[in-house]
Coordinates of C-alpha atoms and ligand atoms in Angstrom, one line a residue:
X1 CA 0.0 0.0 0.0
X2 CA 1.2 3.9 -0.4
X3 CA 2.7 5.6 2.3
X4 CA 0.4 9.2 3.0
X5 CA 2.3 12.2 2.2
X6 CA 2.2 15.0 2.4
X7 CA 3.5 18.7 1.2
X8 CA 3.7 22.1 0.8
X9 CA 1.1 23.1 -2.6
X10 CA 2.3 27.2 -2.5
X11 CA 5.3 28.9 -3.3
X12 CA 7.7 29.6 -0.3
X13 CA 7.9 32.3 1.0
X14 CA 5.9 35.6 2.5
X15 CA 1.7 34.9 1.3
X16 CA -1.7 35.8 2.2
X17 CA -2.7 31.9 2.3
X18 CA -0.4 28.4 2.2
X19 CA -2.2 25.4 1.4
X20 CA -0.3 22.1 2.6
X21 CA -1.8 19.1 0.5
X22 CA -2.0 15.1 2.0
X23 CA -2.8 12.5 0.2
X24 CA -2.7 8.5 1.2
X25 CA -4.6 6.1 3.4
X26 CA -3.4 8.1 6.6
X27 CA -5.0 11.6 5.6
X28 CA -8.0 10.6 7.9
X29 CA -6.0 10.1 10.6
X30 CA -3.4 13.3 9.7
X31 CA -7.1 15.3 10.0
X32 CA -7.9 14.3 12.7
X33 CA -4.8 14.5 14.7
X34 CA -4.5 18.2 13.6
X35 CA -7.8 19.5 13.5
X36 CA -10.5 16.8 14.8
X37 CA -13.2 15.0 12.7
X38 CA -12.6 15.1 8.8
X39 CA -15.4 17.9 7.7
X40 CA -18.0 17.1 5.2
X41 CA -16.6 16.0 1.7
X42 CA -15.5 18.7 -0.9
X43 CA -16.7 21.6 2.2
X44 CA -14.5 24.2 3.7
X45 CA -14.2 24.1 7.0
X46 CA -12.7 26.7 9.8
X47 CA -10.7 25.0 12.3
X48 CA -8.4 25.5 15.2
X49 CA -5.1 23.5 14.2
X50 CA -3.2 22.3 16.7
X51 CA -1.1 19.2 17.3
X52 CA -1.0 17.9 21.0
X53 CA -1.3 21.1 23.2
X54 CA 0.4 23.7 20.7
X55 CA -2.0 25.8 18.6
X56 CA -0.5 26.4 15.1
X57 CA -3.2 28.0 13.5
X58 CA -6.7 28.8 12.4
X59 CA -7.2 27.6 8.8
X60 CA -9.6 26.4 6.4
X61 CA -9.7 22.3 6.2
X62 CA -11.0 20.7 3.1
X63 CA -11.5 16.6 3.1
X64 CA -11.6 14.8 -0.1
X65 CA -12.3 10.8 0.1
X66 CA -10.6 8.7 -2.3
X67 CA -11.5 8.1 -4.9
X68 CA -13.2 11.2 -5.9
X69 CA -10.0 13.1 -5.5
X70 CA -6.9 14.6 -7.2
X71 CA -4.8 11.5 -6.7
X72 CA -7.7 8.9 -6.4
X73 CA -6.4 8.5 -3.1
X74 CA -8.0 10.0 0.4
X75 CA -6.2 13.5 0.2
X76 CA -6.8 16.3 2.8
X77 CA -5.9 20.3 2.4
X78 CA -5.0 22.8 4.6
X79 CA -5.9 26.4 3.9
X80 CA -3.3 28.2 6.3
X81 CA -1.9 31.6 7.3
X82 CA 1.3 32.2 4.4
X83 CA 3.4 33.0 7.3
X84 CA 7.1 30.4 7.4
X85 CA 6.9 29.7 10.9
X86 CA 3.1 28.5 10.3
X87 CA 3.4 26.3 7.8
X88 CA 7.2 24.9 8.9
X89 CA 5.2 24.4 12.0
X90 CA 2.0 22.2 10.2
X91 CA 4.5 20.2 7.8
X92 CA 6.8 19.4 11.1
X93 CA 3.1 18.2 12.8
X94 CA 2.4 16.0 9.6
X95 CA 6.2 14.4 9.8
X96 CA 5.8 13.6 13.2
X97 CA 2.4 12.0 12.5
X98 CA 4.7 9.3 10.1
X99 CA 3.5 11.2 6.7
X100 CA 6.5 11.6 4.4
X101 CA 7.3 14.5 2.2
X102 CA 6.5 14.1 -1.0
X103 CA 8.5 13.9 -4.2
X104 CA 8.1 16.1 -6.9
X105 CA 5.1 15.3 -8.9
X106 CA 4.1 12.8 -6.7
X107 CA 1.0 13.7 -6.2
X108 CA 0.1 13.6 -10.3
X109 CA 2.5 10.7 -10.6
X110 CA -0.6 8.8 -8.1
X111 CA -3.0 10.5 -10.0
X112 CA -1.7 8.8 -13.0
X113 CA -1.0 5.5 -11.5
X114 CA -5.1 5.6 -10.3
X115 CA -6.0 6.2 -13.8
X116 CA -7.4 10.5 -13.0
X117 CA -4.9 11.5 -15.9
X118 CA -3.0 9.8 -18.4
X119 CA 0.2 10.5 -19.2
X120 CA 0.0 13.4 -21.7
X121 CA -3.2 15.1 -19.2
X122 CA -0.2 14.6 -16.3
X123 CA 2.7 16.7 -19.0
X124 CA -0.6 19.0 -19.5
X125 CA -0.4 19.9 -15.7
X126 CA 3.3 20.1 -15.9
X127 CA 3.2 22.4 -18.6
X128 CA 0.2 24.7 -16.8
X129 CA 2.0 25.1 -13.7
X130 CA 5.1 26.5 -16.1
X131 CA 3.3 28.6 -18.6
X132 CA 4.6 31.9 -18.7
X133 CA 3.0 33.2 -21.7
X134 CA -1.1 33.1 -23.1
X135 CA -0.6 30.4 -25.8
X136 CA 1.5 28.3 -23.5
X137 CA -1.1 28.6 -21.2
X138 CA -4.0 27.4 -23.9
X139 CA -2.1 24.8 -25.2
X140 CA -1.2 23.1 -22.1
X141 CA -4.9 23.5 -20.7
X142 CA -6.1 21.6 -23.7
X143 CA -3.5 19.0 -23.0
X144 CA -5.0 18.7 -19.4
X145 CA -8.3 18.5 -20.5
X146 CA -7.5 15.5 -22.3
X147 CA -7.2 16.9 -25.8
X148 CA -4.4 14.9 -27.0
X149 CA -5.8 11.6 -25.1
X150 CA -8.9 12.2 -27.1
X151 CA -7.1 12.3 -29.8
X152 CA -4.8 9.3 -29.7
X153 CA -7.1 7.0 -28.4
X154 CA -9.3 7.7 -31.3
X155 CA -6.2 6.5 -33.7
X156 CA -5.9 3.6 -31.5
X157 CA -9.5 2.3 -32.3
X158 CA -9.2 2.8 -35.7
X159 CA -6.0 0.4 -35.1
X160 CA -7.8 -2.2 -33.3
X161 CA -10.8 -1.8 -35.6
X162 CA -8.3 -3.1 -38.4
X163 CA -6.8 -5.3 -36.5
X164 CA -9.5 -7.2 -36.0
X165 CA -10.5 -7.7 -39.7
X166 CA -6.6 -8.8 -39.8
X167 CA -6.9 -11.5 -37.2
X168 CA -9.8 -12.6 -38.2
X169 CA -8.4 -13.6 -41.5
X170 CA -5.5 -15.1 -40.0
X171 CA -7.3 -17.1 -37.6
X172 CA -10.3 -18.6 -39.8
X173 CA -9.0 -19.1 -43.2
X174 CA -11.0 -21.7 -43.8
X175 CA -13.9 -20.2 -42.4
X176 CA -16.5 -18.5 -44.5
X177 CA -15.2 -15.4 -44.5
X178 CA -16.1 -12.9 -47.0
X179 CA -12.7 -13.2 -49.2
X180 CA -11.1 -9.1 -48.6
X181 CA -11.6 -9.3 -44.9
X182 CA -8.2 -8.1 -45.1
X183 CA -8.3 -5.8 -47.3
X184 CA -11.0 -4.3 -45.6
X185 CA -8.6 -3.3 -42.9
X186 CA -6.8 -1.2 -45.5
X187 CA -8.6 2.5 -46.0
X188 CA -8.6 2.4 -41.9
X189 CA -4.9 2.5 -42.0
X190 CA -4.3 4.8 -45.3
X191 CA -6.6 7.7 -43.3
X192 CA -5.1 7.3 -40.1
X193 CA -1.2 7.3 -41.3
X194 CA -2.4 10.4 -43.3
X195 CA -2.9 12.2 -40.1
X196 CA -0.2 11.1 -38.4
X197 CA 1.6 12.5 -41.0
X198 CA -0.7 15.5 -40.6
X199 CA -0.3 15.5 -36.5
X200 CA 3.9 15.4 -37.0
X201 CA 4.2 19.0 -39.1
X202 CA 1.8 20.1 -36.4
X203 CA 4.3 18.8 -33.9
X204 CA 7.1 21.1 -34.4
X205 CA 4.5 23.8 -34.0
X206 CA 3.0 22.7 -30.5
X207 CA 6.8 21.8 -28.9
X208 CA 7.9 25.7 -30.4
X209 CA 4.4 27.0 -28.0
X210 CA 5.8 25.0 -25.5
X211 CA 9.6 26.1 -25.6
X212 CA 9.6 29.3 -27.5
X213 CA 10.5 30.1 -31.3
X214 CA 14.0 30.5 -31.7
X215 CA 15.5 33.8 -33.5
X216 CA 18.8 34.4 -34.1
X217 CA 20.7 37.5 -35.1
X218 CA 23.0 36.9 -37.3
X219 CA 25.9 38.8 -39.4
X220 CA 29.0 40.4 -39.6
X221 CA 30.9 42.0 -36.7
X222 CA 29.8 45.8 -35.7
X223 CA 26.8 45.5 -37.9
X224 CA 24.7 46.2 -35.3
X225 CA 23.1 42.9 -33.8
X226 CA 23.7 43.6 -30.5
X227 CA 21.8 47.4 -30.7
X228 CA 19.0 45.5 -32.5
X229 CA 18.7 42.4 -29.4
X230 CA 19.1 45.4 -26.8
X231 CA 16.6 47.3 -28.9
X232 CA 13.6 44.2 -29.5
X233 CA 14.5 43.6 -25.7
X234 CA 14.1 47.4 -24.2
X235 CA 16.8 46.7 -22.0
X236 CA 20.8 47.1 -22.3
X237 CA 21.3 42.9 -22.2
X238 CA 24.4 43.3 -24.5
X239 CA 27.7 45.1 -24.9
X240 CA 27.5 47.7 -27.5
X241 CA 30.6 49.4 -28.7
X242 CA 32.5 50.4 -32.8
X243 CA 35.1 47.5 -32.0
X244 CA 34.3 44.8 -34.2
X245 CA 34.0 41.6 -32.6
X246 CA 32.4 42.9 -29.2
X247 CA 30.4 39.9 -28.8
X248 CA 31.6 36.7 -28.1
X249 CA 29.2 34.3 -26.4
X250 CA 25.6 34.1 -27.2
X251 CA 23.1 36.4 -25.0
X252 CA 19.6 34.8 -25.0
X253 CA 16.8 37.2 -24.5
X254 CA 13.1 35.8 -24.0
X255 CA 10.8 37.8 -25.5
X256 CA 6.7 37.4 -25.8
X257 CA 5.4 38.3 -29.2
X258 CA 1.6 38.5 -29.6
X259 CA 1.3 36.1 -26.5
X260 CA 4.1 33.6 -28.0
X261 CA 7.1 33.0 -26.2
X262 CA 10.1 33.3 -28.5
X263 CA 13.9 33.3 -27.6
X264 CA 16.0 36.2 -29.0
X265 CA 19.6 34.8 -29.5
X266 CA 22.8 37.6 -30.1
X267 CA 25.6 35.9 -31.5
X268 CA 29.1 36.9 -32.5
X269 CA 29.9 38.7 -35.7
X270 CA 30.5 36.2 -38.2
X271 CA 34.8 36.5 -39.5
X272 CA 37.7 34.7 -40.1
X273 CA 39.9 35.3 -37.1
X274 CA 43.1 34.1 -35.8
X275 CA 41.6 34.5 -32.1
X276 CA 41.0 31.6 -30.0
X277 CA 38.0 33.2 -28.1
X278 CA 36.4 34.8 -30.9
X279 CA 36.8 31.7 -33.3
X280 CA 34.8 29.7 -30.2
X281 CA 32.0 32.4 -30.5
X282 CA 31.9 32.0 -34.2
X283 CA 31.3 28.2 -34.2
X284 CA 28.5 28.8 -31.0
X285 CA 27.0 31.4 -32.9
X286 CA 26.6 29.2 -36.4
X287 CA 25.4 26.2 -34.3
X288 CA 23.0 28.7 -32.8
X289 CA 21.9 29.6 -36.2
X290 CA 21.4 26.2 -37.7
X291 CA 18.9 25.1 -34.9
X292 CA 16.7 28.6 -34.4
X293 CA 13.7 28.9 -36.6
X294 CA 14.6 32.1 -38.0
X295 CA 18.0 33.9 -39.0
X296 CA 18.1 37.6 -39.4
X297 CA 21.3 38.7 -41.4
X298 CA 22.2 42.2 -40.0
X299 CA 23.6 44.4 -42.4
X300 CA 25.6 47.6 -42.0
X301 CA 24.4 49.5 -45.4
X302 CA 27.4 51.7 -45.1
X303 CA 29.9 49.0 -45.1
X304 CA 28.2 45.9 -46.8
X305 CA 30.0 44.9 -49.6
X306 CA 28.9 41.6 -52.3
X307 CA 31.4 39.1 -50.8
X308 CA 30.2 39.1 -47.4
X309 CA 27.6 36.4 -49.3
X310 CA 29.5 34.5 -47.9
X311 CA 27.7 34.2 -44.5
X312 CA 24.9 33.2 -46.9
X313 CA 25.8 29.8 -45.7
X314 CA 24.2 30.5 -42.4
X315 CA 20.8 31.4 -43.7
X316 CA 17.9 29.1 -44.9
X317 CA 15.1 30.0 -47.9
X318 CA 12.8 32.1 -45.4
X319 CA 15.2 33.9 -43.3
X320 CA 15.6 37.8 -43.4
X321 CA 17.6 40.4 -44.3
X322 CA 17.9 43.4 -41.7
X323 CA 19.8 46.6 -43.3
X324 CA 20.9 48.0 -40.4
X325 CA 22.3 51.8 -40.1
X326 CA 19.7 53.4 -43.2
X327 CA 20.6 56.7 -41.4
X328 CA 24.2 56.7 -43.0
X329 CA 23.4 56.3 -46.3
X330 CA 21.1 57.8 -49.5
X331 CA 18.2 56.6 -50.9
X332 CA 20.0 55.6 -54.1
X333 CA 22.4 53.3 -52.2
X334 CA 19.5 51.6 -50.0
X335 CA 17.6 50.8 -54.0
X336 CA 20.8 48.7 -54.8
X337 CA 21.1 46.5 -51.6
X338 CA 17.6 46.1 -51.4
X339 CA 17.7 44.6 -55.2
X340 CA 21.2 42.2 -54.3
X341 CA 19.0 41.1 -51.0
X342 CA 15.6 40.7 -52.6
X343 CA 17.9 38.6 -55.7
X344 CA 18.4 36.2 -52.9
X345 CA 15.2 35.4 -51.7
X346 CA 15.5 37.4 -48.4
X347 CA 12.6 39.2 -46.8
X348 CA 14.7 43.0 -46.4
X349 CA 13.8 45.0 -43.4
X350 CA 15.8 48.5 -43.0
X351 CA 16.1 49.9 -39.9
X352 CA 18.6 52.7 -37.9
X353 CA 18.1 50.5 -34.5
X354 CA 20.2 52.8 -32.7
X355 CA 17.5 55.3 -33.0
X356 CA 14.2 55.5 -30.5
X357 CA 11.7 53.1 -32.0
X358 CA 13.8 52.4 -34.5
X359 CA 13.2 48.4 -34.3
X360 CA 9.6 48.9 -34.0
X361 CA 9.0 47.7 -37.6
X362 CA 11.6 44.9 -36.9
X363 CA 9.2 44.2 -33.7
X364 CA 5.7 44.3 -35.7
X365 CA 7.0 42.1 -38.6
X366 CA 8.7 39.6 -36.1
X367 CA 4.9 39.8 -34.3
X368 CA 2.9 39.2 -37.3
X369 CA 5.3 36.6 -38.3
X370 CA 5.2 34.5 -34.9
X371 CA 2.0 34.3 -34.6
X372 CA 1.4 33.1 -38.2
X373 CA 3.7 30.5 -37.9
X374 CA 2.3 29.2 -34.3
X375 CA -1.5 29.8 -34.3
X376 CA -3.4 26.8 -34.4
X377 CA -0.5 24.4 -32.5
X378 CA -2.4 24.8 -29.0
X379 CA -5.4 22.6 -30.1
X380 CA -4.3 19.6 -29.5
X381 CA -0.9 19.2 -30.7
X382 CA 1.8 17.2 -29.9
X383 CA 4.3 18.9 -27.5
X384 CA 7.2 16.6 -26.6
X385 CA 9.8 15.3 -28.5
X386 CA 8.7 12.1 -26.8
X387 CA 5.2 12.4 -28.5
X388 CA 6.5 12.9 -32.2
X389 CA 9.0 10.2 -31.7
X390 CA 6.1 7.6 -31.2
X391 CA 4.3 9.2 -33.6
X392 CA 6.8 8.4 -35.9
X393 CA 7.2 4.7 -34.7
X394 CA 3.6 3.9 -35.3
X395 CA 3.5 5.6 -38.7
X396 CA 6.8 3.3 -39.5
X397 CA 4.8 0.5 -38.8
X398 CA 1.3 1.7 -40.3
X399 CA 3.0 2.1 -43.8
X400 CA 4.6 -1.3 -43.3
X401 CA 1.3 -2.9 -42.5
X402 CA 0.3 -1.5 -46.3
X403 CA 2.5 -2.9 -47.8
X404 CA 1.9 -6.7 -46.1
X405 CA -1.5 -6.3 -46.3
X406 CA -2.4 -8.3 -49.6
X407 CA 0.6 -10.5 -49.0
X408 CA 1.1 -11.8 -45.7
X409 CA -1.6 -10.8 -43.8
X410 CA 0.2 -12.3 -40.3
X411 CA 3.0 -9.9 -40.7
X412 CA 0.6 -7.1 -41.7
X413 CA -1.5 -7.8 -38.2
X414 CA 1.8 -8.1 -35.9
X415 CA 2.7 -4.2 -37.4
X416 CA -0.9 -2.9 -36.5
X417 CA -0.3 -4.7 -32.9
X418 CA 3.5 -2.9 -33.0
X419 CA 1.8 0.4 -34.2
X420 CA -0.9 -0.2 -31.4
X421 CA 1.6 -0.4 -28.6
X422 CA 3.7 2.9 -30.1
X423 CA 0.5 5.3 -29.3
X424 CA -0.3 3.6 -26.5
X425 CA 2.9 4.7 -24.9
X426 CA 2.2 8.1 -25.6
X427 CA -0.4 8.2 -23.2
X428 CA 1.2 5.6 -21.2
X429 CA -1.6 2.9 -22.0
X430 CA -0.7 -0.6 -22.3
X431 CA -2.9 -3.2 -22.4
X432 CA -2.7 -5.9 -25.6
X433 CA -5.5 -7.2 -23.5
X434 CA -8.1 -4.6 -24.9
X435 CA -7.3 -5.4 -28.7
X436 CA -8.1 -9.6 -28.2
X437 CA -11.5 -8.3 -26.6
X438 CA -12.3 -6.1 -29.3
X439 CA -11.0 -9.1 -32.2
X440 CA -13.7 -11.3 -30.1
X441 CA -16.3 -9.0 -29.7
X442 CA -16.6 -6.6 -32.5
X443 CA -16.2 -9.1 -35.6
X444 CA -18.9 -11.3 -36.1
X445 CA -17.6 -14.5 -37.8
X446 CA -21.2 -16.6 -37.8
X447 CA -20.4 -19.3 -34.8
Ligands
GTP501 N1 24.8 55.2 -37.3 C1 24.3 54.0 -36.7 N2 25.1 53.3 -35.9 C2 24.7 52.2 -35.4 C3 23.3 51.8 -35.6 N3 23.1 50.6 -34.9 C4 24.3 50.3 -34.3 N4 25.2 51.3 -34.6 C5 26.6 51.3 -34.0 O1 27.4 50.3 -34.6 C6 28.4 49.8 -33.7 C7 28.3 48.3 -33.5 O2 27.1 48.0 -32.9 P1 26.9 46.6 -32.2 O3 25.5 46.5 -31.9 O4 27.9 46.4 -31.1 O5 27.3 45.6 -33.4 P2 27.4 44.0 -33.4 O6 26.8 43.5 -34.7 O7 26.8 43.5 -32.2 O8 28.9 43.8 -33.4 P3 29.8 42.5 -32.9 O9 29.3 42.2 -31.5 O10 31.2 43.0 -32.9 O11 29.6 41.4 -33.8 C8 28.1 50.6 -32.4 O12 29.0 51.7 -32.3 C9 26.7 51.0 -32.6 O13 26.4 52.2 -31.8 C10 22.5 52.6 -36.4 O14 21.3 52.3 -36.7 N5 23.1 53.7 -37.0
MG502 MG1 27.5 42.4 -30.7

């Protein structure tokens, strides 16, 4: 049986109100010893707390049986004064009862294990309790609310609705069995590796909600990438100064554009150089590149000359061109590196950033883009790396199940069964059990 634990549910520190959550076969008892009888199920209830003779405090007591609780489990909460000593003083009361503090996400962990959430609903509460900006928010709210589980456990009937036909063949081929049970099982499968496939472009999206689109500033030394991150970030995060070659490390900046949390990444100015330290900041600030989901190429227009398309090699079809410095030259000069930009297929931006609200169109096309790339991922999308790479797995196995199916049906059944198990463990569901019910059950054979 579980041990009852027990442990703080607040922040530490200075509050208004604590609440100190138990959960186990002993909360009944933890109630009781504390503040007397368990009150009426799901009711607030004021109580003196005290443990032995010492008063520790007058709080609000709320009793939850098991099952109808967070963890399934009895689990008991106490509403106290935010003060340190007072809630030091319950949890020391609770240890000496024989609860045990809790681990982290111990509490959702016994949730899970009592079958409240599954395992993408208990990432879901994970990913609420880190939100920092609106969309992370509604994504991982949907996630909780079982949006995703809906969603794979939908694909896994369709699954077990083909595997039966599959089985079925296998097992009665002498049977009177209409002769393309088989085949039967094959639109099922076509429609649901389509969205798969569907689900996996839509996965890149939900993980970028969940960890924040990565933009990197890239170019030469001195062209002004710094001014621009310090600029976009309203704050004085990186060294500015005419040396070429200021900055050597990479200076992350997280930003929230139209309610999307991105991460604004400075990097060293790209050069050949005989420098140890800069030549490190060089190769940081290319890997940098090669994994963000934009590049902006910063561009002195005083100074950029035709072979610096040579940092080209950085940049991807898609990525921008950000003509830094428009306040040092003329018009005529701006016309000819917009047309050598343009030529390569760059989106060109012109800016002076070092002048007040001179990034603001920089900010307003960064927005707009943002939020066209990463509206629609919250509902429901896959969010883990962990997700897509089962996702993956069972679409391996789907489009291998095609190709058996008018061959050797045996084979084609055993990668519907593999393909089964690869969703289930998404949210952590496995039971093979399920599918020989349904084979049984759903197909009638006439016996
Ligand atoms: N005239 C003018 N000068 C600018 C502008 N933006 C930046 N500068 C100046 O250009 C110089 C270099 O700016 P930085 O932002 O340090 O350039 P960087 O690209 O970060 O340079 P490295 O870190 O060396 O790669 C500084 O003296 C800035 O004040 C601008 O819009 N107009
Ligand atoms: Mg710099």
């Amino acid at each position: 049986m579980n041990d009852t634990i027990y442990a703080p549910a607040t922040g530490a520190g200075r509050a208004a109100v604590a609440v100190v959550r138990v959960s186990g076969p002993r909360a009944a008892l933890a109630v009781q010893a504390l503040a007397g009888d368990p009150p009426r199920p799901r009711q607030a209830a004021l109580r003196r707390l005290a443990h032995g003779e010492v008063a520790l405090d007058d709080a609000l007591v709320l009793w939850f049986p098991g099952p109808a609780s967070y963890t399934g489990e009895d689990a008991a909460e106490f509403h106290v004064h935010g003060g340190r000593a007072v809630v030091e003083a319950v949890l020391e009361a609770l240890a000496s009862e024989g609860l045990r503090l809790a681990e982290p996400g111990e509490f959702t962990r016994r949730a899970f294990e009592n079958g409240k959430l599954d395992l993408t609903q208990a990432e879901g509460v994970a990913d609420l309790i880190d939100a920092e900006t609106d969309a992370q928010r509604r994504q991982a709210l949907g996630q909780l609310g079982g949006a995703l589980s809906q969603r794979y456990d939908a694909w896994r009937e369709l699954l077990v609705q083909a595997l039966a036909m599959l089985e079925a063949a296998v097992d009665f081929p002498d049977e009177e069995l209409p002769e393309d049970v088989a085949a039967r099982a094959r639109p099922g499968l076509e429609a649901l590796e389509a969205q798969i496939a569907a689900a996996l472009v839509d996965a890149s999206r939900g993980r970028r909600v969940r960890d924040g689109f990565r933009i990197a500033l890239v170019g030469s030394p001195n062209a002004g990438k710094s001014t621009l991150l310090n600029a976009l970030a309203e704050r004085d995060a990186a060294i500015v100064t005419s040396t070429p070659g200021t900055t050597r490390d990479i200076i992350e900046v997280p930003l929230t554009l139209g309610g999307y949390k991105t991460l604004l990444a400075d990097t060293a100015g790209l050069r050949e150089t005989e420098d140890a330290i800069e030549a490190e900041g060089v190769r940081r600030a290319r890997a940098w590149a090669a994994e963000a989901d934009l590049r902006l190429w910063v561009i002195d227009a005083a100074m950029f000359h035709v072979k610096q398309n040579n940092e080209l090699s950085v940049l991807r079809s898609g990525d921008w061109a950000v003509v830094n410095k428009i306040d040092l030259v003329d018009a005529y000069r701006l016309e000819e590196l917009r047309e050598i930009l343009a030529a390569q297929g760059l989106k060109v931006i012109e800016m002076a950033a070092r002048k007040p609200d001179g990034a603001e169109e920089a900010r307003a096309a960064l927005t707009s883009h943002v939020v066209e790339a990463l509206s629609g991922a919250e509902f429901p999308a896959a969010t883990r790396i962990r997700h897509a790479e089962s996702l993956v797995e069972a679409r391996t196995y789907i489009q291998r199940a095609l190709s058996d199916v008018g061959l050797e049906v045996e084979l084609a059944a055993e990668d519907v069964r593999l393909a089964t198990r690869a969703l289930s463990r998404i949210t952590g569901r496995i039971d093979p059990e399920d599918v020989l019910d349904r084979v049984f059950s759903s197909f009638c054979i006439g016996k």
